[in-house]
PDB file of C-alpha atoms in Angstrom:
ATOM      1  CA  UNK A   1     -97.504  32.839-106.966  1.00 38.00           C
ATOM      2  CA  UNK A   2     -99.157  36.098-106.340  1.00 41.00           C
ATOM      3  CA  UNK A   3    -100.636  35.468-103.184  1.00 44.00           C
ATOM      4  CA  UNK A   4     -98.115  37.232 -99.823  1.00 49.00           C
ATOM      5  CA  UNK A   5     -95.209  35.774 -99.197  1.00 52.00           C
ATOM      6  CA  UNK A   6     -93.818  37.229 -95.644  1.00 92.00           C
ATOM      7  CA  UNK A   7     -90.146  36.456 -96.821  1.00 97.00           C
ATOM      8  CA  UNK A   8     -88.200  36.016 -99.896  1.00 98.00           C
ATOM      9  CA  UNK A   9     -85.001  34.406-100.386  1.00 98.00           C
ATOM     10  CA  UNK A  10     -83.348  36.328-103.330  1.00 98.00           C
ATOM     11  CA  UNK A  11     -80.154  34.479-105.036  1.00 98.00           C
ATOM     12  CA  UNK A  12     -78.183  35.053-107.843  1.00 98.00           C
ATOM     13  CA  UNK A  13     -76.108  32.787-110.225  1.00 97.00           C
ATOM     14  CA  UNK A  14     -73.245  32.336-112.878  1.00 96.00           C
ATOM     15  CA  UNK A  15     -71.597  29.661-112.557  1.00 94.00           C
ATOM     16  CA  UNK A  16     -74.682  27.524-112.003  1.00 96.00           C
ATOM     17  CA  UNK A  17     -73.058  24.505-110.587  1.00 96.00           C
ATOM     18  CA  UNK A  18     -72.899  25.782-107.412  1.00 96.00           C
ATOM     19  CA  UNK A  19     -76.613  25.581-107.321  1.00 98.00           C
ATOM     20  CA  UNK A  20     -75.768  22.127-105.428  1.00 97.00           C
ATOM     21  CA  UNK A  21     -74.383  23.683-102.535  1.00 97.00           C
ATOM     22  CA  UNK A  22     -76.938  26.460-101.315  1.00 97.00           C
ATOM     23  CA  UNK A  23     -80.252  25.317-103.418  1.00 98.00           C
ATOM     24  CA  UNK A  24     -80.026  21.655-100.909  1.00 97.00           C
ATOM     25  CA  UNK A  25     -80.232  23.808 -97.576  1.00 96.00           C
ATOM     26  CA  UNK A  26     -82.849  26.311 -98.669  1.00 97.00           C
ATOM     27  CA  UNK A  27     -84.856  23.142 -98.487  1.00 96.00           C
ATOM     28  CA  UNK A  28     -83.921  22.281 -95.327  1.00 95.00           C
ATOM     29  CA  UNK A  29     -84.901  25.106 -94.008  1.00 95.00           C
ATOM     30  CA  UNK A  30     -88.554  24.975 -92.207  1.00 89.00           C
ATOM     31  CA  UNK A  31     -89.607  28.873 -92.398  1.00 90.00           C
ATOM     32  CA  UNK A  32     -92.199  29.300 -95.385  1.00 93.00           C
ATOM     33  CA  UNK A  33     -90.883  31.698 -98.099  1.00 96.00           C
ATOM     34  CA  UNK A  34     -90.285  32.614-101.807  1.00 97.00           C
ATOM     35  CA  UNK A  35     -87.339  31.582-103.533  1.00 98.00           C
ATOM     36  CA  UNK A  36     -86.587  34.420-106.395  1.00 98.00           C
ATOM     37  CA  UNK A  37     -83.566  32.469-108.277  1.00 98.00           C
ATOM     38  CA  UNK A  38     -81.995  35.027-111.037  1.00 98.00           C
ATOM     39  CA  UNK A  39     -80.054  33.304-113.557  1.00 98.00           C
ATOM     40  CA  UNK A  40     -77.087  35.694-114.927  1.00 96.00           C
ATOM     41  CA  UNK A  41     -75.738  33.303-117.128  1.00 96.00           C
ATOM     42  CA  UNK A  42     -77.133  33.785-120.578  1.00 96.00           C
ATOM     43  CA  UNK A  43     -75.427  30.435-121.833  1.00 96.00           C
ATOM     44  CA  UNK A  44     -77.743  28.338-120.006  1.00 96.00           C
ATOM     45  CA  UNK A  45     -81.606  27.903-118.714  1.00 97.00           C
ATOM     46  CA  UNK A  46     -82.902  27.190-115.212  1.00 97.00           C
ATOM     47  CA  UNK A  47     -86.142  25.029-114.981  1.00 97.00           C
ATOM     48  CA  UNK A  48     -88.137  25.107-111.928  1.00 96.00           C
ATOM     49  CA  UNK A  49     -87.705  21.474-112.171  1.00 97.00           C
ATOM     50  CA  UNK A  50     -83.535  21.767-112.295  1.00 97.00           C
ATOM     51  CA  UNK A  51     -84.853  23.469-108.714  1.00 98.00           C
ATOM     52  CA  UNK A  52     -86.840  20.903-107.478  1.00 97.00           C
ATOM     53  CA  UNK A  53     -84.470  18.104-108.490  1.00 97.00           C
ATOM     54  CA  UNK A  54     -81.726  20.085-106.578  1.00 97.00           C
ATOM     55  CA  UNK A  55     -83.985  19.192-102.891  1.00 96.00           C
ATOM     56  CA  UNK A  56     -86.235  22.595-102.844  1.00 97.00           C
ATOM     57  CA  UNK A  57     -89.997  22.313-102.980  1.00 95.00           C
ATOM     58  CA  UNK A  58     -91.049  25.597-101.988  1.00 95.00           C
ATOM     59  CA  UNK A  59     -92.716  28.606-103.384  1.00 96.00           C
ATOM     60  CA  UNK A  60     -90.249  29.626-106.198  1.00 97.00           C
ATOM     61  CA  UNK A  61     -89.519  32.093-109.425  1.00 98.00           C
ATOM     62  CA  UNK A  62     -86.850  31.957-111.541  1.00 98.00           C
ATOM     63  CA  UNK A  63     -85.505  34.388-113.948  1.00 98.00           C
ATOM     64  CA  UNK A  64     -83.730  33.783-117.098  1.00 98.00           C
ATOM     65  CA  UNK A  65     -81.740  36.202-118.483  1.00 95.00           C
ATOM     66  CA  UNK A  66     -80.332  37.401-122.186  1.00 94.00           C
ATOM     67  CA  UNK A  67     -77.503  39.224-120.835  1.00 94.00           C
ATOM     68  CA  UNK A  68     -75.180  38.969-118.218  1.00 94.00           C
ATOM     69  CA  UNK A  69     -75.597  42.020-115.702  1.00 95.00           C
ATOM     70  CA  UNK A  70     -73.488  41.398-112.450  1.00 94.00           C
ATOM     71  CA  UNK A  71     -74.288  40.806-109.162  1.00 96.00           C
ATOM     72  CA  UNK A  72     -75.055  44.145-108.357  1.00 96.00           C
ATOM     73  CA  UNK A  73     -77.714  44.465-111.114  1.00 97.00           C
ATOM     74  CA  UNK A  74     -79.116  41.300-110.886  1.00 97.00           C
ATOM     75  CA  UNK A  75     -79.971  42.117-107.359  1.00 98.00           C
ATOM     76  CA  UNK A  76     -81.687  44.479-107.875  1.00 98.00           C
ATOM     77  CA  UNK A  77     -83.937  42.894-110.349  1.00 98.00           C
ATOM     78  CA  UNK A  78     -84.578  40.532-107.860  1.00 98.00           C
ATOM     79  CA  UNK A  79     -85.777  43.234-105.539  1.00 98.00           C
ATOM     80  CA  UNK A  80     -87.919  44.326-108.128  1.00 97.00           C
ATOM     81  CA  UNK A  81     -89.802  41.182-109.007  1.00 97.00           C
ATOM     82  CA  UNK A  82     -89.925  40.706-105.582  1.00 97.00           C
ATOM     83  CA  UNK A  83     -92.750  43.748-105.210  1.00 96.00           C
ATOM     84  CA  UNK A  84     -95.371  41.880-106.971  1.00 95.00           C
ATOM     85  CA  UNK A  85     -95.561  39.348-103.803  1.00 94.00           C
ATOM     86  CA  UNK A  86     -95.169  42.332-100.959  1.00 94.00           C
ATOM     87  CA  UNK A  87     -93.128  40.407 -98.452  1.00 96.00           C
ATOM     88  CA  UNK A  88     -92.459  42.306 -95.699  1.00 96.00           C
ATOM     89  CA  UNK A  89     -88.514  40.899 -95.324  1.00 97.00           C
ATOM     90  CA  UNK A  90     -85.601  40.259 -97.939  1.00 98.00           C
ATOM     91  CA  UNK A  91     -82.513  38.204 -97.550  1.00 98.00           C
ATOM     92  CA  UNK A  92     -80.184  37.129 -99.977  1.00 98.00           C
ATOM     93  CA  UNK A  93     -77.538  34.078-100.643  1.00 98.00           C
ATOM     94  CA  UNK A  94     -74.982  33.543-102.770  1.00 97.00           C
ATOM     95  CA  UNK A  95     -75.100  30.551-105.021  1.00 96.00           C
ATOM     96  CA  UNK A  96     -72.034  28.745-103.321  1.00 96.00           C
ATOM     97  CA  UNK A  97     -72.938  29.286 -99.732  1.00 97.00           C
ATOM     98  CA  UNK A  98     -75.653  28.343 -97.248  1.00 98.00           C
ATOM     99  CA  UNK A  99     -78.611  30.174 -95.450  1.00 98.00           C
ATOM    100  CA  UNK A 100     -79.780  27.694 -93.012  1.00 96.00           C
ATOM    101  CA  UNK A 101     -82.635  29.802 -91.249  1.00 95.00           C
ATOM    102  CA  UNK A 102     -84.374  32.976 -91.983  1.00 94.00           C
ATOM    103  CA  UNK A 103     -86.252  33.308 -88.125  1.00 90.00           C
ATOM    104  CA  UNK A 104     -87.638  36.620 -87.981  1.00 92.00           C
ATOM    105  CA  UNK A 105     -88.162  38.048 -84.794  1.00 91.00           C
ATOM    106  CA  UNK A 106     -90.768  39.660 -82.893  1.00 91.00           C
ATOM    107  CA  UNK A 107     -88.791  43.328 -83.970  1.00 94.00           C
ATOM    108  CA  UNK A 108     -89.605  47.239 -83.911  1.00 95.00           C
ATOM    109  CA  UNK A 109     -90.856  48.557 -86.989  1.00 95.00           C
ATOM    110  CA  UNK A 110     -87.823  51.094 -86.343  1.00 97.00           C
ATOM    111  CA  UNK A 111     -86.068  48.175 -86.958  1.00 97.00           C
ATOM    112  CA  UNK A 112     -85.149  47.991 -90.493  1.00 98.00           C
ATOM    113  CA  UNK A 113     -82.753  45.011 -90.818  1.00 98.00           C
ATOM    114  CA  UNK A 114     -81.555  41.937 -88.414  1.00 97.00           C
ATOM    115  CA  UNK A 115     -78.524  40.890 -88.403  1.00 98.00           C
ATOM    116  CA  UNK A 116     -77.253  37.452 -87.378  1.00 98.00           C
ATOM    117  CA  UNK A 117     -73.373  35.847 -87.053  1.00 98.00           C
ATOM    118  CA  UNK A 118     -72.059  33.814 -89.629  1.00 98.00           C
ATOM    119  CA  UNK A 119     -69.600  30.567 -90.129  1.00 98.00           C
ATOM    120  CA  UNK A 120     -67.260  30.599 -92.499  1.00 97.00           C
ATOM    121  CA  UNK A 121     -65.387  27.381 -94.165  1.00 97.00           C
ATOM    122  CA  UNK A 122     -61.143  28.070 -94.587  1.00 94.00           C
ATOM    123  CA  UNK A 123     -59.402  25.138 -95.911  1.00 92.00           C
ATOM    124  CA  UNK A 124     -61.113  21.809 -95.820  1.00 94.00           C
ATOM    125  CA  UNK A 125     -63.797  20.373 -98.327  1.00 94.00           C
ATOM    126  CA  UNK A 126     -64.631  18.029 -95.668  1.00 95.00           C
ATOM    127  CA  UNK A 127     -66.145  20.560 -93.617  1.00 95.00           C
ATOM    128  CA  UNK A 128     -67.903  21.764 -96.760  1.00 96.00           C
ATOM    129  CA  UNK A 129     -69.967  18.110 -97.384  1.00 95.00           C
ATOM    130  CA  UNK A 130     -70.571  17.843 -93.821  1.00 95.00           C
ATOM    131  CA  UNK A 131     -72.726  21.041 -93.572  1.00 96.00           C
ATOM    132  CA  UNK A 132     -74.301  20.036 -97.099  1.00 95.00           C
ATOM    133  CA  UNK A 133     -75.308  16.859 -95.851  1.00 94.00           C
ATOM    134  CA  UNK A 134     -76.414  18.325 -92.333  1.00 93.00           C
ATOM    135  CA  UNK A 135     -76.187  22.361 -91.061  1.00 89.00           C
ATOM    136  CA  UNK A 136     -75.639  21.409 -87.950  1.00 86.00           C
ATOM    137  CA  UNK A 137     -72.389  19.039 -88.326  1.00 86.00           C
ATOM    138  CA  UNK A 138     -70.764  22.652 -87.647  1.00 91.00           C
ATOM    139  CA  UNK A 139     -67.408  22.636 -85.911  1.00 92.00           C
ATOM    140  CA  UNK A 140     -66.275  26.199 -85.242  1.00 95.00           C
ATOM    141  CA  UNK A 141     -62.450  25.148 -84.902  1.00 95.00           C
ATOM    142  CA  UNK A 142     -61.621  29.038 -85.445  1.00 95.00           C
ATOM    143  CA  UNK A 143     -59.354  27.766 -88.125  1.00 95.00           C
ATOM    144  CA  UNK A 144     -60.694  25.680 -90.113  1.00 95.00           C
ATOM    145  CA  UNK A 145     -64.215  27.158 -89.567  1.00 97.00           C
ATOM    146  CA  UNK A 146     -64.502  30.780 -88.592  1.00 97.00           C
ATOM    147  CA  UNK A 147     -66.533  32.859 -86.481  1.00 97.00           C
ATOM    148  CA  UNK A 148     -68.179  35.982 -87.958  1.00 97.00           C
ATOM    149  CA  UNK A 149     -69.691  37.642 -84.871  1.00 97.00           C
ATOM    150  CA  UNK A 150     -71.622  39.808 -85.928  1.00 97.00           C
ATOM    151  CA  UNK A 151     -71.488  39.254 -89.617  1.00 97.00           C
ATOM    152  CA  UNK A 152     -71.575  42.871 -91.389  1.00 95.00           C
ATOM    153  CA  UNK A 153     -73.140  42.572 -95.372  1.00 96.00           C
ATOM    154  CA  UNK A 154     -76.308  42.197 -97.517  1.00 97.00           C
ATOM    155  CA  UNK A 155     -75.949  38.157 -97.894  1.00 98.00           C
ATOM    156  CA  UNK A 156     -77.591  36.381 -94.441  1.00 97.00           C
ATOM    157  CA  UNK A 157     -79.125  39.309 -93.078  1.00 98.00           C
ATOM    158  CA  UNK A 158     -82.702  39.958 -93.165  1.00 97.00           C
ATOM    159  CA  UNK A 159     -84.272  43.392 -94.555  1.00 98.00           C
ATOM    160  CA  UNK A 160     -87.309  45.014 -94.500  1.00 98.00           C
ATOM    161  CA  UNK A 161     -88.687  45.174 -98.029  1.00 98.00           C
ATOM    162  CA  UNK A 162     -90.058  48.387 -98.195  1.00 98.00           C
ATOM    163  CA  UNK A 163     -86.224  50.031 -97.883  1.00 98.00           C
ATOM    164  CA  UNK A 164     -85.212  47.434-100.152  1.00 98.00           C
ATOM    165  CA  UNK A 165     -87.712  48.771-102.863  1.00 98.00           C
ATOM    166  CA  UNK A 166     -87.259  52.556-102.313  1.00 98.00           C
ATOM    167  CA  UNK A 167     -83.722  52.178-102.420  1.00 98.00           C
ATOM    168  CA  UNK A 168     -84.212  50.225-105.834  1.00 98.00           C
ATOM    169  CA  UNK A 169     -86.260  53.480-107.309  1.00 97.00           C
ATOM    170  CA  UNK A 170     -82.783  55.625-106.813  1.00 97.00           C
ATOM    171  CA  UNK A 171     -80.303  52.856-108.340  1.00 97.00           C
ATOM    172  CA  UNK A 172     -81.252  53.331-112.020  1.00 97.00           C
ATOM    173  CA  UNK A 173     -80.613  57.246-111.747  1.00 96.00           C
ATOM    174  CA  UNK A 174     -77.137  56.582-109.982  1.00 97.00           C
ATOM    175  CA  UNK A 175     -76.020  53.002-112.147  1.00 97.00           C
ATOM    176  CA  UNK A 176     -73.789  55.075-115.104  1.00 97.00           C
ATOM    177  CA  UNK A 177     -71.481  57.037-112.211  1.00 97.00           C
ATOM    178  CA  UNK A 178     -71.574  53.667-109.897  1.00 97.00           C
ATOM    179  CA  UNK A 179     -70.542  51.707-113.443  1.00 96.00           C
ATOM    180  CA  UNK A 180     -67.606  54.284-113.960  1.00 97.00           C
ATOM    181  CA  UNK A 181     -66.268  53.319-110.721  1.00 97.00           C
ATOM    182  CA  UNK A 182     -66.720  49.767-110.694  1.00 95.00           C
ATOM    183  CA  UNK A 183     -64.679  49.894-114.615  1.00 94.00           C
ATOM    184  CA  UNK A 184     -61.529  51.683-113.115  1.00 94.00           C
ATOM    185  CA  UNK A 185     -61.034  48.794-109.939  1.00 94.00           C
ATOM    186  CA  UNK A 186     -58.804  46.505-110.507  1.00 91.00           C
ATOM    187  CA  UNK A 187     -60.218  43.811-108.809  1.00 92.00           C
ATOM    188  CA  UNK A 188     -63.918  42.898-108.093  1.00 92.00           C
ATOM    189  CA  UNK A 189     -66.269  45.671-106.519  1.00 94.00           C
ATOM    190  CA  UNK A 190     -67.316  44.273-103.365  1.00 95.00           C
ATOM    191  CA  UNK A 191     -70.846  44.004-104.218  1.00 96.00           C
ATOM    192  CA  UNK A 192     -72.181  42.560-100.732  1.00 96.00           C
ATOM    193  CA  UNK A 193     -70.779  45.622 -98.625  1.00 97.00           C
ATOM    194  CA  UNK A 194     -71.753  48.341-101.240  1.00 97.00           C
ATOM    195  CA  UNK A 195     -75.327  47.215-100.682  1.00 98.00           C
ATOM    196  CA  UNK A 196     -75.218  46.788 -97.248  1.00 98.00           C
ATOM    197  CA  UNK A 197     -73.782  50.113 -96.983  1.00 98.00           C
ATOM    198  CA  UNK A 198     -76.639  51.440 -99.544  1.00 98.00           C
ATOM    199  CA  UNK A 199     -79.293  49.801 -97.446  1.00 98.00           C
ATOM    200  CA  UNK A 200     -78.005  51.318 -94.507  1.00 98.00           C
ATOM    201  CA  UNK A 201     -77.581  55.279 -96.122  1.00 98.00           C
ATOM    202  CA  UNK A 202     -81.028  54.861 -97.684  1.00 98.00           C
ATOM    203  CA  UNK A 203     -82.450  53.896 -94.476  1.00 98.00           C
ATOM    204  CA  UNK A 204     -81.546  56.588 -92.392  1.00 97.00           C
ATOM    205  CA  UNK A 205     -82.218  59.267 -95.190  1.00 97.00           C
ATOM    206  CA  UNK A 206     -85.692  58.470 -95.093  1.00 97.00           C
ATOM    207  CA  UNK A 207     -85.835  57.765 -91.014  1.00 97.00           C
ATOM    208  CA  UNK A 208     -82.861  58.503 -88.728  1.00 96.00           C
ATOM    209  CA  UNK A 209     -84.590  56.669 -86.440  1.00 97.00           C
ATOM    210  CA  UNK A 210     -84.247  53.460 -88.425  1.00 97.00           C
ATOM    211  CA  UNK A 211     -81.620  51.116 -86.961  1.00 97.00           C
ATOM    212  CA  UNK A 212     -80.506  47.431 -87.635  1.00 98.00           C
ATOM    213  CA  UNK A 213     -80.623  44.622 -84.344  1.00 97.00           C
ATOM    214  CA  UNK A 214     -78.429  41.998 -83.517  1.00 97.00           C
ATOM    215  CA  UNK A 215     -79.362  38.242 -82.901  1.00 96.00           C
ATOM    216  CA  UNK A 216     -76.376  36.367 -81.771  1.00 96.00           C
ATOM    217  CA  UNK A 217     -77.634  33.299 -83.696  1.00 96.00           C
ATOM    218  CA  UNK A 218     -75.776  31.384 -86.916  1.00 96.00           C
ATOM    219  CA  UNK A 219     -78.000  31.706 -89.481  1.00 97.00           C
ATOM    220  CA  UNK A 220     -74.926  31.843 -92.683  1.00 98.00           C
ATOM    221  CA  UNK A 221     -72.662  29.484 -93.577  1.00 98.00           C
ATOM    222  CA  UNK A 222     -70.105  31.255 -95.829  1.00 97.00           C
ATOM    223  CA  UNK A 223     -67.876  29.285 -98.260  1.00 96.00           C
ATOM    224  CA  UNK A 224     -64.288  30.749 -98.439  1.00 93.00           C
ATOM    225  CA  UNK A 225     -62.785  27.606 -99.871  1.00 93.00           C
ATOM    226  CA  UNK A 226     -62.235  28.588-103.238  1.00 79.00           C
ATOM    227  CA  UNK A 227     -58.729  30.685-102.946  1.00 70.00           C
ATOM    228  CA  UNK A 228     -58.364  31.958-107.398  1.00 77.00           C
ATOM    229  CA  UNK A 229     -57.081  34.944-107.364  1.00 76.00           C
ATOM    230  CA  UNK A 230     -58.663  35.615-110.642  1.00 68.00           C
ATOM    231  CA  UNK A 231     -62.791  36.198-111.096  1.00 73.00           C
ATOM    232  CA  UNK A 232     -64.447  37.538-114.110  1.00 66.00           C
ATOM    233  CA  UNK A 233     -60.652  38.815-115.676  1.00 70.00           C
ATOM    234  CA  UNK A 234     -60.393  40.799-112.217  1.00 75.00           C
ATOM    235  CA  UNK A 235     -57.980  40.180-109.583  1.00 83.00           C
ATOM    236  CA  UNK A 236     -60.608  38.865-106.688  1.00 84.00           C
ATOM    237  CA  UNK A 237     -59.221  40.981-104.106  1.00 88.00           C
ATOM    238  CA  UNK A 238     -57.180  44.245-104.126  1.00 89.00           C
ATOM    239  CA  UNK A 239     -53.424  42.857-104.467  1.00 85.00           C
ATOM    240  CA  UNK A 240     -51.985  44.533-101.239  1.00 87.00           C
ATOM    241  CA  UNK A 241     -53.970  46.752 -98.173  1.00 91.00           C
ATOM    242  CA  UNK A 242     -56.774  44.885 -98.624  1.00 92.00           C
ATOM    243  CA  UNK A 243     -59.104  46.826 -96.292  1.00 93.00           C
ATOM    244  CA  UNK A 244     -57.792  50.607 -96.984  1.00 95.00           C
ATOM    245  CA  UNK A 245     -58.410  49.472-101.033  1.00 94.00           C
ATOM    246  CA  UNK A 246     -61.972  47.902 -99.911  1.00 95.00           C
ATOM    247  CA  UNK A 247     -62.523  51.365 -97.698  1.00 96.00           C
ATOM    248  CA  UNK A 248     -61.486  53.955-100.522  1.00 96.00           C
ATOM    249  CA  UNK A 249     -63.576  52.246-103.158  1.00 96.00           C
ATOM    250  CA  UNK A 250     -66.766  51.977-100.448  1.00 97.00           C
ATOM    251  CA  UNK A 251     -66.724  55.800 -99.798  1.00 97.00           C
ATOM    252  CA  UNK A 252     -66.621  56.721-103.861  1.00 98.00           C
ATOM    253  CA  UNK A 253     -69.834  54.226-103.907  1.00 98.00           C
ATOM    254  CA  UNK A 254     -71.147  55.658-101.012  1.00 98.00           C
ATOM    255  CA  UNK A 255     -70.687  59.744-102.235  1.00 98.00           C
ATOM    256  CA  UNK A 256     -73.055  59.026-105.172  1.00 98.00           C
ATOM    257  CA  UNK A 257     -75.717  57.522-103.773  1.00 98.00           C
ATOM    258  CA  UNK A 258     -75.686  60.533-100.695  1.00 98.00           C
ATOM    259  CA  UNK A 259     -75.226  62.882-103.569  1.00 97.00           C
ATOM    260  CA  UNK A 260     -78.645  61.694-105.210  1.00 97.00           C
ATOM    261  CA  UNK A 261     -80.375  61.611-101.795  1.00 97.00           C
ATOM    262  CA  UNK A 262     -79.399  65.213-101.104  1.00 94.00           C
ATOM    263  CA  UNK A 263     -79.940  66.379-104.887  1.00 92.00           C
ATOM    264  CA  UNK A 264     -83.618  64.665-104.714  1.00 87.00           C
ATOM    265  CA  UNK A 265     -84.121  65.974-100.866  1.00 81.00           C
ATOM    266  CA  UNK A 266     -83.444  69.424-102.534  1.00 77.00           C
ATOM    267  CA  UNK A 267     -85.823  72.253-102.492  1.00 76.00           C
ATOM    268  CA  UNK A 268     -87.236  72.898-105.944  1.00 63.00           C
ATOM    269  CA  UNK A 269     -87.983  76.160-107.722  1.00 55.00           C
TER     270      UNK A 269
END
């Protein structure tokens, strides 16, 4: 398990069940990589076996936890456990969706992220089985399965590691103010874009030159099935303006991590 691993495949998950949805494809997939699984759910244990029975044989670590942390958090841990293997690239998944390749590209080291299209499944659970039984059984009706071209977030796009991990040595200093935030929503931070939006801040701080590239290639298969309009006590999405809500919370996020950047850029003395 210590020995390099070029990519890792970080996931996190609550509501374990949907394990059987995205843990099947990751073992489709033909790439060689590391599977960090963190378990948020302190009611219940993850075996590497459960794993292996659920179709993926590959290099793997899971993480049990004794408290529930979030998303956000939990993320994060991933990326740190992660630095004990050195990969050179990070992508995540969510539990209930599907990354069905992680190709990396002959790239520019000024390249610091590559991001791909994704699918996403509306209305039928049809369509849902037929990708779980085979990616490719992919019919992009642009109703009933949806386009995403390019697809903008943290889940199904590839990052370098080593903005992954310095980004993860300013989060701890910054968590209490992100926290307060997060506590006055009233519905559920949108985790995915915050950190895509942190990965991108972080990455120009430290190089301006640092930009993300485009493959027009499906590589996510996002599952937008289930329509509750709870989640964790919180409404799941803002209840009206959905994208000026999203926006205004996304630039509070966004001031405190430039506001530790600049304070730690800061001339001492």
């Amino acid at each position: 398990m210590r020995r390099k691993n070029n990519i890792v495949v970080g996931m996190t998950t609550f509501n374990t069940e949907m394990l059987r949805i995205s843990i099947p494809a990751l073992g489709k997939i033909r790439q060689k990589f590391l599977l960090i699984l963190y378990n948020d759910n302190p009611m219940v244990n993850i075996s590497r076996r459960d794993i292996r029975r659920l179709g993926y044989c590959g290099d793997l670590q899971v993480i049990n936890t004794n408290e529930n942390l979030g998303e956000f958090k939990a993320r994060f841990e991933i990326i740190k456990a992660a630095q004990e293997h050195k990969p050179d690239w990070i992508i995540f998944c969510d539990d209930d969706d599907l990354l069905t390749d992680i190709e990396i590209p002959n790239v520019s080291k000024d390249n610091f992220a590559i991001i791909q299209n994704a699918a996403v499944l509306k209305h039928r659970v049809l369509d849902l089985v037929k990708v779980m039984e085979n990616p490719k059984e992919l019919d992009i009706d642009g109703e009933n399965v949806c386009l995403i071209r390019p697809h903008m977030g943290l889940a199904g796009t590839v990052v370098r590691a080593n903005v992954l991990f310095g980004l993860a040595k300013i989060i701890p200093d910054i968590i209490e103010e992100l926290q307060k935030i997060t506590t006055k929503l009233d519905f559920c931070a949108p985790v995915d874009d915050i950190m895509w939006s942190f990965v991108n801040i972080y990455a120009h701080h430290i190089n301006p030159d640092l930009v993300p590239i485009y493959m027009d290639s499906v590589n996510y298969i996002k599952n937008d099935i289930d329509t509750s309009c709870m989640k964790y006590g919180y409404l799941a999405k803002p209840a009206r303006n959905i994208a000026e809500a999203y926006h205004r919370a996304l630039v509070k996020y966004e001031t405190v991590l430039k506001n530790a950047l600049d304070a730690a850029a800061a001339p001492r003395g």
